[in-house]
């Protein structure tokens, strides 16, 4: 298993490198126009544009720029390690801004993940057990709604109904509105501000997970070994929890790992709707503003997150399914 | 059977629920597109916003403002290079200059008055020398807390000339100072044309008479800058913005903690996070005795400007009194809501902000290289339709020439060289004009040459751009011109680059730098500002054959008209009335002989404020809230 993990880590590093190179090509090489013009002042002259290009390193061939980027990534730059450079827009070190924003995105992702696993798996299990019942149909109706409703709409409705700045019934407005409050400022306010965006983000995923859990569990409960377990006299609860659920959750685990990893790159829409000031809303604006170091840094972080979580998922998978063994 | 009955009941209930929802109630989510703006009453019918008497304005409190998505600073809030209106609005609280404005609405808000200067300057007979004397008792705020001297102003101008810093702002306005260009070109370290014989006196020697020089020294870049701090940031424009030392009534929160022992010990002031907030508190070193309430009243104790990525939330918060003011892009939806609801009307502040939007025609690209085509476009264009696409009459008034009415002489009031009923275009007159064009080969009033078809039109991607496109195409179609429209996220990369040879754009606008038409003519119609890499002069007025060769475009056989000499003549006039009259004559020349644009709206600034605001004024100079003339009722403020 250790050898497997080491091999996977090397492979992950290679994949991340390829991702950054592709990102470079997509954002630095392919687009028409010169991003330096945008940052060269009110009336850019050839001199100011050249000065910006030199400052931003855009005067070098793209492969040289990429080489410098990788080198600084490994060795660090004047702002520390890893060396992500500075934001073209604000001249703030990308690393510093990333360190400030990443916890907000992580809180959002983890909070939503906890919510959607609890809600989604629970609904899925109940639905599978009570298959065909009214409860099952209501659950799947909820799942259909969750899958169909756009996240931005859900967010706006949630703010309208439950936020104290919304226009809904006053008796429902018991949560604060948008914005992020640091934990150090007020743990209570931090938590209260986290509720709505987490639930809104979780709803879509909960719907998927409910459907997937239900389908997998129904299929698993039809297996021979389940019948054997029942025949041996185990309680239905034990049959489901110990035998049925464990087997049916393996694809859910795989999906969970990938979903959380992708959210680390920023739940863009949720962050924008709730003014969450995380990584997602930051990178979207950077994309439109041609703020390339920010884009590349966030893509890199996202790629690393996917690679790491993919490895974690595989390890957990091996634990859940004893038939899986890595050499 | 029992199960199917249950299913049927459930389906019936669901159907009834949908029917009820469809028949009544409002959508939970706001509509994606603004509602038809023709339902909005015209701005002039809205009851005048009544300002509460000044006695009700109480000092104290925090003025809270949401800023949509980003501050969008162009130079990191470094005053030497920052040229955004939002930045200039903030600087009114932080930076005092030799001259400043009242920060009020209308023409009084555009008149420069002495600020740190004790009085208006002595101006020599030939108009080439300006001598300012500084007031006593004027100081920089913490951590410096020292007297401001004439050397601080001299340093600010040297910083303006620094090619690494000032070049990113608006150095064109200061090239008239002797020796400025030598510093900009790296041939000198200091500007020879600025003298500081003592700490209280600063003398400017100009290379030519410059009638609007007082406006130029009223700009934020001309405010005093402490060399002991800013010299750490002389390699590039931007970083100094996070270490800005106040000379005004307010300062960045946390300024007193800035360690100025050396460049290495300095850490960015906590009150300004470019990605999140700008927090201002009172400057303890500001002496109101050196100022006047006419310029600054400074009611509030603190300002909080915070980024909000959700525009709808911005407006929800101001309505809920969680914030007091907004810098969020009001759309037709908000304008309509606030103009139609009597309880909200007073919260919507509409003021003409001296900006103009126009359709630009490239004089070197067919069919717009023919003046008759350009005139026909002016005659046929449905300006009312364009305004409706943007949100209706509350957004602004139909523009009829190239400068804002506030900068125009009296004889230009009501001037419209291409009139039509209700500004909806006159196809008949347009076709008569088109008949004179070489592109109307059969002289039937329609542009029928191949150059008239599928003309490239570059537009932005905003909702208003989408709404404008059918109006432009329908109007132009009446004279036989068809467009191939391309909408881009960043159209300016192309329309400002002459080498792209964009023949037409509907996404163009301009706002003043100060209330003299020079700030329009310099950037928009002066051929000397055209370079292959960049120009705001999209029509390429004044382009020379040499420039055309450098850019790589064919120079029209008939040449390209120029107004460079006219601009030089007008700017040299010292007397404001005479100079304004000169600009007025130039406007007529541009509109009647050159015709580079179809100007279509003189825009209103629209700002929504909360019920918490007990005093509010519009800063005509920056086009934003006059932050030094606002007050709040703290008892009405809610927490978010």
mmCIF file with all atom_site columns, C-alpha atoms in Angstrom, chain B residues 378 381-388 398-401 416 418 422-425 471 598-601:
data_model
loop_
_atom_site.group_PDB
_atom_site.id
_atom_site.type_symbol
_atom_site.label_atom_id
_atom_site.label_alt_id
_atom_site.label_comp_id
_atom_site.label_asym_id
_atom_site.label_entity_id
_atom_site.label_seq_id
_atom_site.pdbx_PDB_ins_code
_atom_site.Cartn_x
_atom_site.Cartn_y
_atom_site.Cartn_z
_atom_site.occupancy
_atom_site.B_iso_or_equiv
_atom_site.pdbx_formal_charge
_atom_site.auth_seq_id
_atom_site.auth_comp_id
_atom_site.auth_asym_id
_atom_site.auth_atom_id
_atom_site.pdbx_PDB_model_num
ATOM 1  C CA . UNK B 1 378 ? -26.870 60.973 -36.882 1.00 0.00 ? 378 UNK B CA 1
ATOM 2  C CA . UNK B 1 381 ? -30.519 56.961 -35.161 1.00 0.00 ? 381 UNK B CA 1
ATOM 3  C CA . UNK B 1 382 ? -33.334 56.294 -32.692 1.00 0.00 ? 382 UNK B CA 1
ATOM 4  C CA . UNK B 1 383 ? -31.783 57.717 -29.536 1.00 0.00 ? 383 UNK B CA 1
ATOM 5  C CA . UNK B 1 384 ? -34.970 57.259 -27.545 1.00 0.00 ? 384 UNK B CA 1
ATOM 6  C CA . UNK B 1 385 ? -34.831 53.570 -28.364 1.00 0.00 ? 385 UNK B CA 1
ATOM 7  C CA . UNK B 1 386 ? -31.235 53.360 -27.200 1.00 0.00 ? 386 UNK B CA 1
ATOM 8  C CA . UNK B 1 387 ? -32.107 55.094 -23.940 1.00 0.00 ? 387 UNK B CA 1
ATOM 9  C CA . UNK B 1 388 ? -35.019 52.743 -23.465 1.00 0.00 ? 388 UNK B CA 1
ATOM 10 C CA . UNK B 1 398 ? -30.716 62.342 -25.291 1.00 0.00 ? 398 UNK B CA 1
ATOM 11 C CA . UNK B 1 399 ? -27.333 63.808 -26.225 1.00 0.00 ? 399 UNK B CA 1
ATOM 12 C CA . UNK B 1 400 ? -27.099 66.089 -29.229 1.00 0.00 ? 400 UNK B CA 1
ATOM 13 C CA . UNK B 1 401 ? -23.430 67.027 -29.260 1.00 0.00 ? 401 UNK B CA 1
ATOM 14 C CA . UNK B 1 416 ? -29.116 69.825 -32.057 1.00 0.00 ? 416 UNK B CA 1
ATOM 15 C CA . UNK B 1 418 ? -29.550 66.540 -36.405 1.00 0.00 ? 418 UNK B CA 1
ATOM 16 C CA . UNK B 1 422 ? -38.775 62.782 -29.901 1.00 0.00 ? 422 UNK B CA 1
ATOM 17 C CA . UNK B 1 423 ? -35.165 61.881 -30.808 1.00 0.00 ? 423 UNK B CA 1
ATOM 18 C CA . UNK B 1 424 ? -36.470 58.817 -32.617 1.00 0.00 ? 424 UNK B CA 1
ATOM 19 C CA . UNK B 1 425 ? -34.622 59.502 -35.839 1.00 0.00 ? 425 UNK B CA 1
ATOM 20 C CA . UNK B 1 471 ? -32.123 49.547 -32.175 1.00 0.00 ? 471 UNK B CA 1
ATOM 21 C CA . UNK B 1 598 ? -23.582 59.722 -32.964 1.00 0.00 ? 598 UNK B CA 1
ATOM 22 C CA . UNK B 1 599 ? -23.815 61.005 -29.383 1.00 0.00 ? 599 UNK B CA 1
ATOM 23 C CA . UNK B 1 600 ? -26.904 59.455 -27.797 1.00 0.00 ? 600 UNK B CA 1
ATOM 24 C CA . UNK B 1 601 ? -27.081 59.983 -24.035 1.00 0.00 ? 601 UNK B CA 1
#
